[in-house]
Short mmCIF file of C-alpha atoms in Angstrom, two decimals:
data_model
loop_
_atom_site.label_atom_id
_atom_site.label_comp_id
_atom_site.label_asym_id
_atom_site.label_seq_id
_atom_site.Cartn_x
_atom_site.Cartn_y
_atom_site.Cartn_z
CA MET A 1 30.14 -30.91 6.28
CA ALA A 2 30.47 -30.98 2.48
CA ASN A 3 33.27 -29.04 0.82
CA PRO A 4 31.65 -26.27 -1.30
CA LEU A 5 34.28 -26.85 -3.99
CA HIS A 6 33.10 -30.43 -4.43
CA SER A 7 29.48 -29.23 -4.70
CA TRP A 8 30.24 -26.78 -7.52
CA LYS A 9 28.58 -27.69 -10.83
CA GLN A 10 29.34 -26.01 -14.11
CA GLN A 11 26.58 -24.14 -15.88
CA GLY A 12 26.60 -22.58 -19.34
CA ALA A 13 29.13 -22.61 -22.15
CA VAL A 14 32.80 -21.88 -21.49
CA ARG A 15 34.90 -21.45 -24.63
CA LEU A 16 38.68 -21.82 -24.40
CA TRP A 17 41.05 -22.08 -27.35
CA ARG A 18 44.56 -21.37 -28.68
CA TYR A 19 45.61 -20.28 -32.16
CA THR A 20 47.96 -22.75 -33.87
CA GLU A 21 49.38 -20.60 -36.67
CA PHE A 22 51.65 -17.57 -36.29
CA LYS A 23 52.07 -18.50 -32.63
CA GLN A 24 53.61 -15.19 -31.56
CA LYS A 25 50.51 -13.24 -32.60
CA PHE A 26 47.61 -13.66 -30.19
CA ARG A 27 49.90 -15.95 -28.21
CA GLY A 28 48.20 -17.69 -25.34
CA TRP A 29 44.83 -19.05 -24.35
CA HIS A 30 41.61 -17.26 -25.28
CA LEU A 31 38.44 -17.33 -23.20
CA THR A 32 34.85 -16.27 -23.47
CA ALA A 33 31.66 -17.65 -21.96
CA ASP A 34 27.93 -17.09 -22.08
CA ASP A 35 26.32 -15.42 -19.07
CA ALA A 36 25.70 -18.73 -17.26
CA GLY A 37 29.28 -19.85 -17.97
CA VAL A 38 30.67 -16.59 -16.57
CA ALA A 39 28.53 -16.90 -13.44
CA SER A 40 29.70 -20.46 -13.01
CA LEU A 41 33.39 -19.52 -13.30
CA LEU A 42 32.88 -16.56 -10.93
CA ALA A 43 31.44 -18.96 -8.35
CA LEU A 44 34.33 -21.40 -8.86
CA MET A 45 37.33 -19.06 -8.54
CA PRO A 46 36.97 -18.13 -4.84
CA LEU A 47 36.22 -21.75 -3.94
CA LEU A 48 39.49 -22.79 -5.56
CA ALA A 49 41.36 -19.99 -3.79
CA GLU A 50 40.08 -21.34 -0.46
CA ALA A 51 41.32 -24.86 -1.30
CA PRO A 52 44.85 -24.50 -2.75
CA GLY A 53 46.05 -27.57 -4.61
CA GLU A 54 42.58 -28.97 -5.29
CA HIS A 55 41.18 -28.64 -8.79
CA ARG A 56 37.96 -28.68 -10.72
CA SER A 57 37.46 -29.55 -14.37
CA VAL A 58 35.45 -27.31 -16.65
CA ALA A 59 33.92 -28.71 -19.84
CA VAL A 60 35.00 -26.62 -22.82
CA THR A 61 32.67 -25.77 -25.69
CA PRO A 62 34.68 -25.10 -28.88
CA PRO A 63 34.46 -21.56 -30.26
CA THR A 64 31.95 -20.91 -33.02
CA ALA A 65 32.57 -18.78 -36.10
CA ALA A 66 30.81 -15.88 -34.32
CA VAL A 67 33.10 -16.25 -31.30
CA LEU A 68 36.22 -16.37 -33.48
CA ARG A 69 35.17 -13.16 -35.22
CA VAL A 70 35.39 -11.29 -31.89
CA PRO A 71 39.23 -11.31 -31.79
CA ASN A 72 39.01 -11.37 -35.61
CA TYR A 73 42.44 -12.92 -36.02
CA SER A 74 42.76 -13.46 -39.81
CA GLN A 75 39.11 -12.39 -40.16
CA GLY A 76 38.14 -15.21 -37.78
CA LEU A 77 39.71 -17.84 -40.04
CA ALA A 78 42.99 -18.48 -38.19
CA GLN A 79 43.60 -22.11 -37.27
CA TRP A 80 42.89 -22.96 -33.63
CA THR A 81 42.61 -25.84 -31.20
CA ALA A 82 40.37 -26.25 -28.18
CA PRO A 83 40.75 -28.76 -25.36
CA ALA A 84 37.82 -30.91 -24.28
CA LYS A 85 38.27 -29.81 -20.68
CA TRP A 86 40.05 -27.23 -18.57
CA ASN A 87 41.51 -28.12 -15.17
CA ILE A 88 41.78 -25.13 -12.84
CA ARG A 89 43.49 -25.00 -9.44
CA ALA A 90 44.77 -22.33 -7.09
CA SER A 91 48.21 -22.29 -5.55
CA SER A 92 49.14 -21.13 -2.08
CA ALA A 93 52.01 -19.16 -3.68
CA LEU A 94 50.80 -15.62 -4.35
CA ASP A 95 52.27 -15.00 -7.83
CA THR A 96 51.91 -18.46 -9.38
CA TRP A 97 50.80 -18.54 -13.01
CA LEU A 98 51.20 -21.88 -14.77
CA PHE A 99 49.25 -22.28 -18.01
CA PRO A 100 51.12 -24.39 -20.56
CA ALA A 101 49.88 -25.30 -24.03
CA SER A 102 48.41 -28.69 -23.14
CA ASP A 103 45.32 -30.82 -23.63
CA PRO A 104 43.53 -30.88 -21.34
CA ALA A 105 44.21 -27.25 -20.51
CA ASP A 106 45.67 -26.89 -17.03
CA LEU A 107 45.76 -23.54 -15.20
CA THR A 108 47.29 -23.04 -11.76
CA PHE A 109 46.97 -19.48 -10.45
CA GLY A 110 48.12 -17.83 -7.25
CA ALA A 111 45.88 -15.74 -5.02
CA GLY A 112 47.59 -12.63 -6.40
CA HIS A 113 45.77 -13.22 -9.70
CA LEU A 114 42.30 -13.84 -8.23
CA THR A 115 41.14 -10.19 -8.29
CA GLN A 116 42.30 -9.69 -11.87
CA LEU A 117 40.70 -12.97 -13.05
CA THR A 118 37.43 -12.08 -11.32
CA ALA A 119 37.32 -8.58 -12.82
CA ALA A 120 38.09 -9.94 -16.28
CA LEU A 121 35.31 -12.54 -16.02
CA GLN A 122 32.84 -9.90 -14.81
CA GLY A 123 33.64 -7.82 -17.90
CA ILE A 124 32.67 -10.50 -20.42
CA PRO A 125 28.88 -9.93 -20.16
CA ARG A 126 29.48 -6.16 -20.31
CA GLY A 127 31.22 -6.49 -23.68
CA GLU A 128 34.72 -6.02 -22.30
CA GLY A 129 37.76 -7.84 -23.58
CA ASP A 130 40.80 -7.72 -25.86
CA PHE A 131 43.29 -7.95 -22.98
CA CYS A 132 45.13 -10.71 -21.18
CA VAL A 133 46.08 -11.63 -17.64
CA GLY A 134 48.77 -13.84 -16.22
CA ASN A 135 52.50 -14.01 -15.94
CA PRO A 136 53.56 -15.74 -19.15
CA GLU A 137 57.02 -16.92 -18.14
CA TYR A 138 58.70 -20.30 -18.05
CA GLY A 139 56.52 -21.87 -20.73
CA SER A 140 53.23 -20.51 -19.38
CA LEU A 141 50.79 -18.66 -21.59
CA PRO A 142 48.63 -15.62 -20.87
CA LEU A 143 44.84 -15.84 -20.79
CA TRP A 144 43.05 -13.48 -23.18
CA PHE A 145 39.50 -12.41 -22.42
CA TRP A 146 36.87 -11.66 -25.08
CA TRP A 147 33.24 -10.58 -24.94
CA HIS A 148 30.72 -13.22 -25.92
CA PRO A 149 28.65 -12.52 -29.04
CA HIS A 150 24.89 -12.81 -28.67
CA ALA A 151 24.66 -15.12 -31.68
CA ALA A 152 27.29 -17.61 -30.56
#
């Protein structure tokens, strides 16, 4: 029988980036996605939680000017960097949150974060955002969520 995690295929645009200037302001990773990208990530998260230690890679689409105007950091002109891909895995440890500033981006989350990640992703198509999740300790960064503009 095929592992559902291995059958998962990404759909839509997933945008992940970090700001590179004034690193203490808007510190962390920033995420938005179009509706298909959100649905794809929502399908992926529980599959990862059921297979701790395994990972999937998500192709990252760089943010557009319209996307960067949502957080509006320096009127959308702040310098940023985006990885080409994002590796995501779940940990069997409940409170794990490992999300360093790296390229490719590499997130390991514990099952204790699954509900919060799912709720945050579900909010993107409803225009919700401007908050972060995660436990940014020991070199890890939080993950900020932003609504996706229609003209992205």
